[in-house]
Coordinates of C-alpha atoms in Angstrom, one line a residue:
Chain V
M1 CA -19.6 49.1 80.9
F2 CA -21.7 52.1 81.8
E3 CA -22.8 54.6 79.1
A4 CA -25.5 57.2 79.2
K5 CA -26.3 60.1 76.9
L6 CA -28.3 63.2 77.9
I7 CA -29.7 65.4 75.1
Q8 CA -30.0 68.3 77.6
G9 CA -26.5 68.0 79.0
N10 CA -26.9 71.2 81.1
L11 CA -29.2 69.2 83.3
I12 CA -26.1 67.8 85.0
K13 CA -24.7 71.3 85.3
K14 CA -27.9 72.4 87.1
I15 CA -27.8 69.4 89.4
M16 CA -24.2 70.1 90.3
E17 CA -25.1 73.7 91.2
G18 CA -27.3 72.3 93.9
L19 CA -24.8 69.7 95.1
K20 CA -21.4 71.2 95.1
D21 CA -21.9 73.6 98.0
L22 CA -23.2 70.8 100.2
V23 CA -20.9 67.9 99.5
T24 CA -17.4 68.0 97.9
E25 CA -17.1 64.3 97.1
A26 CA -19.7 61.6 96.6
N27 CA -20.4 58.2 95.3
F28 CA -22.7 57.9 92.3
D29 CA -24.6 54.6 92.3
L30 CA -25.0 53.3 88.8
S31 CA -27.6 50.6 88.2
P32 CA -29.6 49.2 85.3
G33 CA -32.5 51.4 86.6
G34 CA -30.6 54.7 86.7
V35 CA -28.1 56.9 88.5
S36 CA -28.6 57.7 92.1
L37 CA -26.6 59.5 94.8
Q38 CA -26.9 59.9 98.5
A39 CA -24.5 62.1 100.5
M40 CA -24.4 64.0 103.7
D41 CA -22.7 67.3 104.4
S42 CA -19.6 67.2 106.5
S43 CA -21.5 68.2 109.7
H44 CA -24.1 65.4 109.1
V45 CA -27.0 67.9 109.4
A46 CA -28.1 67.8 105.7
L47 CA -28.4 65.1 103.2
V48 CA -29.0 65.1 99.4
A49 CA -30.6 62.3 97.5
L50 CA -30.5 62.4 93.7
M51 CA -32.3 60.0 91.4
L52 CA -32.1 60.1 87.6
R53 CA -34.0 57.3 85.9
G54 CA -32.3 55.4 83.2
D55 CA -35.1 56.2 80.7
A56 CA -34.3 59.9 81.2
F57 CA -31.2 59.3 79.1
E58 CA -31.2 58.9 75.3
N59 CA -29.4 55.6 75.4
Y60 CA -28.6 54.0 78.8
R61 CA -26.5 51.0 79.4
C62 CA -25.3 49.7 82.7
D63 CA -24.1 46.1 82.6
R64 CA -23.6 45.8 86.3
P65 CA -24.4 47.9 89.4
R66 CA -21.4 49.9 90.5
S67 CA -20.5 52.9 92.7
I68 CA -18.2 55.5 91.3
G69 CA -16.7 58.1 93.5
M70 CA -16.1 61.6 92.2
N71 CA -14.7 64.8 93.5
L72 CA -17.5 67.3 92.8
V73 CA -15.3 70.3 92.7
N74 CA -13.3 68.6 89.9
L75 CA -16.5 67.5 88.1
S76 CA -17.7 71.1 88.1
K77 CA -14.4 72.2 86.5
V78 CA -14.9 69.5 83.8
L79 CA -18.4 70.5 83.2
K80 CA -17.2 74.0 82.3
C81 CA -16.0 72.5 79.0
A82 CA -19.7 71.8 78.1
G83 CA -21.7 74.4 76.2
N84 CA -25.2 74.9 77.6
D85 CA -26.9 73.3 74.6
D86 CA -24.5 70.5 74.3
T87 CA -25.4 66.8 74.6
M88 CA -23.5 65.0 77.3
T89 CA -22.4 61.4 77.2
L90 CA -20.9 59.6 80.3
K91 CA -18.8 56.5 79.8
A92 CA -17.2 54.4 82.4
D93 CA -15.4 51.1 81.7
D94 CA -15.8 48.6 84.5
T95 CA -12.0 47.9 84.4
Q96 CA -10.9 51.5 84.5
N97 CA -10.7 54.0 87.4
N98 CA -11.9 56.9 85.3
I99 CA -14.9 58.4 83.7
T100 CA -15.1 59.9 80.2
L101 CA -17.4 62.8 79.6
V102 CA -18.2 63.7 75.9
F103 CA -19.9 67.0 75.1
E104 CA -21.2 67.5 71.6
S105 CA -23.0 70.6 70.1
Q106 CA -26.5 70.0 68.8
A107 CA -25.2 70.8 65.3
E108 CA -22.5 68.2 65.8
D109 CA -19.8 70.7 64.8
K110 CA -18.0 70.7 68.2
Y111 CA -16.9 67.6 70.1
A112 CA -15.1 67.7 73.5
E113 CA -13.9 64.7 75.4
V114 CA -12.7 64.9 79.0
Q115 CA -11.4 62.1 81.1
M116 CA -11.6 62.4 84.9
E117 CA -10.1 60.2 87.6
L118 CA -12.5 58.4 90.0
M119 CA -11.8 58.1 93.7
D120 CA -12.6 55.7 96.5
I121 CA -14.9 57.3 99.0
D122 CA -16.1 55.8 102.3
S123 CA -19.6 57.0 102.7
E124 CA -22.3 56.1 105.1
H125 CA -25.6 55.2 103.5
L126 CA -28.7 56.2 105.6
G127 CA -32.0 54.4 105.4
I128 CA -34.6 57.1 104.9
P129 CA -38.0 55.9 106.2
D130 CA -41.1 56.5 103.9
N131 CA -42.7 59.1 106.1
T132 CA -46.3 60.3 106.0
Y133 CA -45.7 64.0 106.5
D134 CA -47.9 66.3 108.6
A135 CA -47.8 69.0 106.0
I136 CA -46.7 69.1 102.3
V137 CA -46.5 72.6 100.7
K138 CA -45.9 73.0 97.0
M139 CA -44.9 76.4 95.7
P140 CA -43.0 78.1 92.9
S141 CA -39.3 77.3 93.4
A142 CA -38.3 80.9 92.5
Q143 CA -40.5 82.2 95.3
F144 CA -39.0 79.8 97.8
S145 CA -35.6 80.9 96.7
Q146 CA -36.4 84.6 97.1
I147 CA -37.9 84.1 100.5
V148 CA -34.9 82.2 102.0
K149 CA -32.4 84.7 100.4
D150 CA -34.3 87.7 101.8
L151 CA -34.6 86.1 105.3
S152 CA -31.0 85.1 105.4
S153 CA -29.9 88.7 105.3
I154 CA -31.9 89.2 108.5
G155 CA -31.4 86.1 110.6
D156 CA -29.6 82.8 110.9
T157 CA -32.5 80.5 111.7
V158 CA -35.9 80.1 110.1
T159 CA -39.0 78.9 111.8
V160 CA -41.4 77.2 109.3
S161 CA -45.0 77.0 110.3
V162 CA -47.7 75.4 108.3
T163 CA -51.4 75.8 109.1
K164 CA -54.6 75.6 107.0
D165 CA -54.0 79.2 106.1
G166 CA -50.6 78.7 104.5
I167 CA -46.9 78.5 105.2
T168 CA -45.1 81.1 107.3
F169 CA -41.3 81.6 107.3
S170 CA -40.1 83.6 110.3
T171 CA -36.7 84.8 111.3
S172 CA -35.1 87.4 113.7
G173 CA -31.7 89.0 114.0
D174 CA -30.0 92.3 114.9
V175 CA -32.0 94.1 112.2
G176 CA -35.4 92.9 113.6
T177 CA -37.9 90.2 112.9
A178 CA -39.5 89.1 109.6
H179 CA -42.5 86.9 108.8
I180 CA -43.4 85.9 105.3
T181 CA -46.6 84.0 104.7
C182 CA -47.6 82.2 101.5
K183 CA -51.3 81.3 101.3
Q184 CA -52.7 78.5 99.2
N185 CA -53.4 80.0 95.8
T186 CA -54.5 78.0 92.8
S187 CA -56.1 80.9 90.8
M188 CA -53.2 81.2 88.3
E189 CA -53.5 79.7 84.9
K190 CA -50.2 77.8 85.1
E191 CA -50.0 75.1 87.6
A192 CA -46.3 75.8 88.2
D193 CA -47.4 79.1 89.7
H194 CA -49.7 77.6 92.3
T195 CA -49.1 77.3 96.0
T196 CA -50.9 74.3 97.6
V197 CA -51.0 73.3 101.2
N198 CA -51.7 69.6 102.0
L199 CA -52.2 69.5 105.7
E200 CA -52.7 66.6 108.1
H201 CA -51.6 68.4 111.2
P202 CA -50.3 72.0 111.8
V203 CA -46.6 71.8 112.2
T204 CA -43.8 74.3 113.3
L205 CA -40.1 73.5 113.0
T206 CA -36.9 75.6 113.2
F207 CA -33.9 75.2 110.8
A208 CA -30.6 76.7 110.0
L209 CA -31.4 79.1 107.2
R210 CA -28.2 78.8 105.3
Y211 CA -29.0 75.2 104.3
F212 CA -32.3 76.4 102.7
V213 CA -30.3 78.9 100.7
T214 CA -28.0 76.1 99.5
F215 CA -31.0 73.9 98.6
A216 CA -32.5 76.8 96.6
K217 CA -29.5 76.6 94.2
S218 CA -31.5 73.8 92.6
T219 CA -34.2 76.3 91.6
S220 CA -33.4 76.1 87.9
L221 CA -34.2 72.3 87.9
S222 CA -37.9 72.8 88.4
H223 CA -40.6 75.5 88.4
Q224 CA -42.2 73.9 91.5
M225 CA -40.7 72.6 94.6
S226 CA -42.1 71.0 97.7
I227 CA -41.5 71.3 101.4
S228 CA -42.6 68.3 103.5
L229 CA -42.7 68.6 107.3
S230 CA -43.5 66.4 110.3
K231 CA -43.1 67.2 113.9
E232 CA -39.6 66.6 115.2
L233 CA -38.4 65.1 111.9
P234 CA -36.0 66.3 109.2
V235 CA -37.7 68.5 106.6
M236 CA -37.7 67.2 103.0
V237 CA -37.2 69.8 100.2
E238 CA -37.8 68.3 96.8
Y239 CA -37.2 69.5 93.2
A240 CA -38.8 67.0 90.9
M241 CA -37.5 66.9 87.3
G242 CA -40.6 65.8 85.6
D243 CA -40.6 62.0 85.1
M244 CA -36.8 62.1 84.8
G245 CA -36.1 61.9 88.5
H246 CA -35.7 64.2 91.5
I247 CA -33.3 65.8 93.9
R248 CA -34.3 65.8 97.5
F249 CA -32.7 67.5 100.4
Y250 CA -33.2 66.5 104.1
L251 CA -32.3 68.8 106.9
A252 CA -32.4 68.0 110.6
P253 CA -34.3 70.5 112.7
K254 CA -33.1 72.6 115.6
I255 CA -34.4 71.0 118.8
D256 CA -35.0 72.3 122.3
D257 CA -32.1 71.6 124.6
Chain W
M1 CA -32.0 75.4 120.6
S2 CA -29.4 73.1 119.3
Q3 CA -28.8 71.6 115.9
A4 CA -29.8 67.9 115.7
K5 CA -27.9 65.6 113.4
L6 CA -29.6 63.5 110.7
T7 CA -28.3 60.3 112.3
K8 CA -30.7 60.9 115.2
F9 CA -33.6 60.3 112.8
F10 CA -32.2 58.1 110.0
T11 CA -30.5 54.8 110.6
K12 CA -27.4 53.6 108.9
S13 CA -28.2 51.0 106.3

């Protein structure tokens, strides 16, 4: 038996916003420690890794580790039945091939129960090495979102360059070229507004911009996000959800032919 | 430039 209740049920809605444009179906790995997911996009260029700790839930029960496959388009439809302030309970009986989602209003005056079929999904699990990155930049997630959206109307690829002076996003297209630099800035009162650059070695990498736009759909999960870069390695874009868990995106760079 | 795939960097586990 698996059962987990989230007081802030809309957390799952927010997570799905970031997932559904990247992968259409995925296995959720349920274990006593929590819920995790790893899935690649169909072109095997980007990967999403989600982790939600068991203690992020109000009551969490997972009797045995199990993978449950879900169609994320269908899950998004089901989640429309949940109000933004509703609690959300997920229930899956080990002997059944379905999951039950229960949405309850905070005032306990509305109760919705939806059952959704599970599916068998063949998925490749990749081992992601624990990298020491050349550069880690933390910045407000809204700012990152705005930058990648603005640049995506100018070009298709983005060159990300980190030096001790800051992080620069550059693109070019028919319209012209654009460079946006964010310098380290810790003068604001709120830490979530800070931009910090942790640099071991200067690094420059080029990526397909549209993936960054997709990753930025997770902006509502966290005020801060981080970009971790190493020479000739996939970039890691992370949105940490406090001590509840995280969603991480990996994107393979463009390389010289 | 060409787009690399993730499997070039991460191994299947």
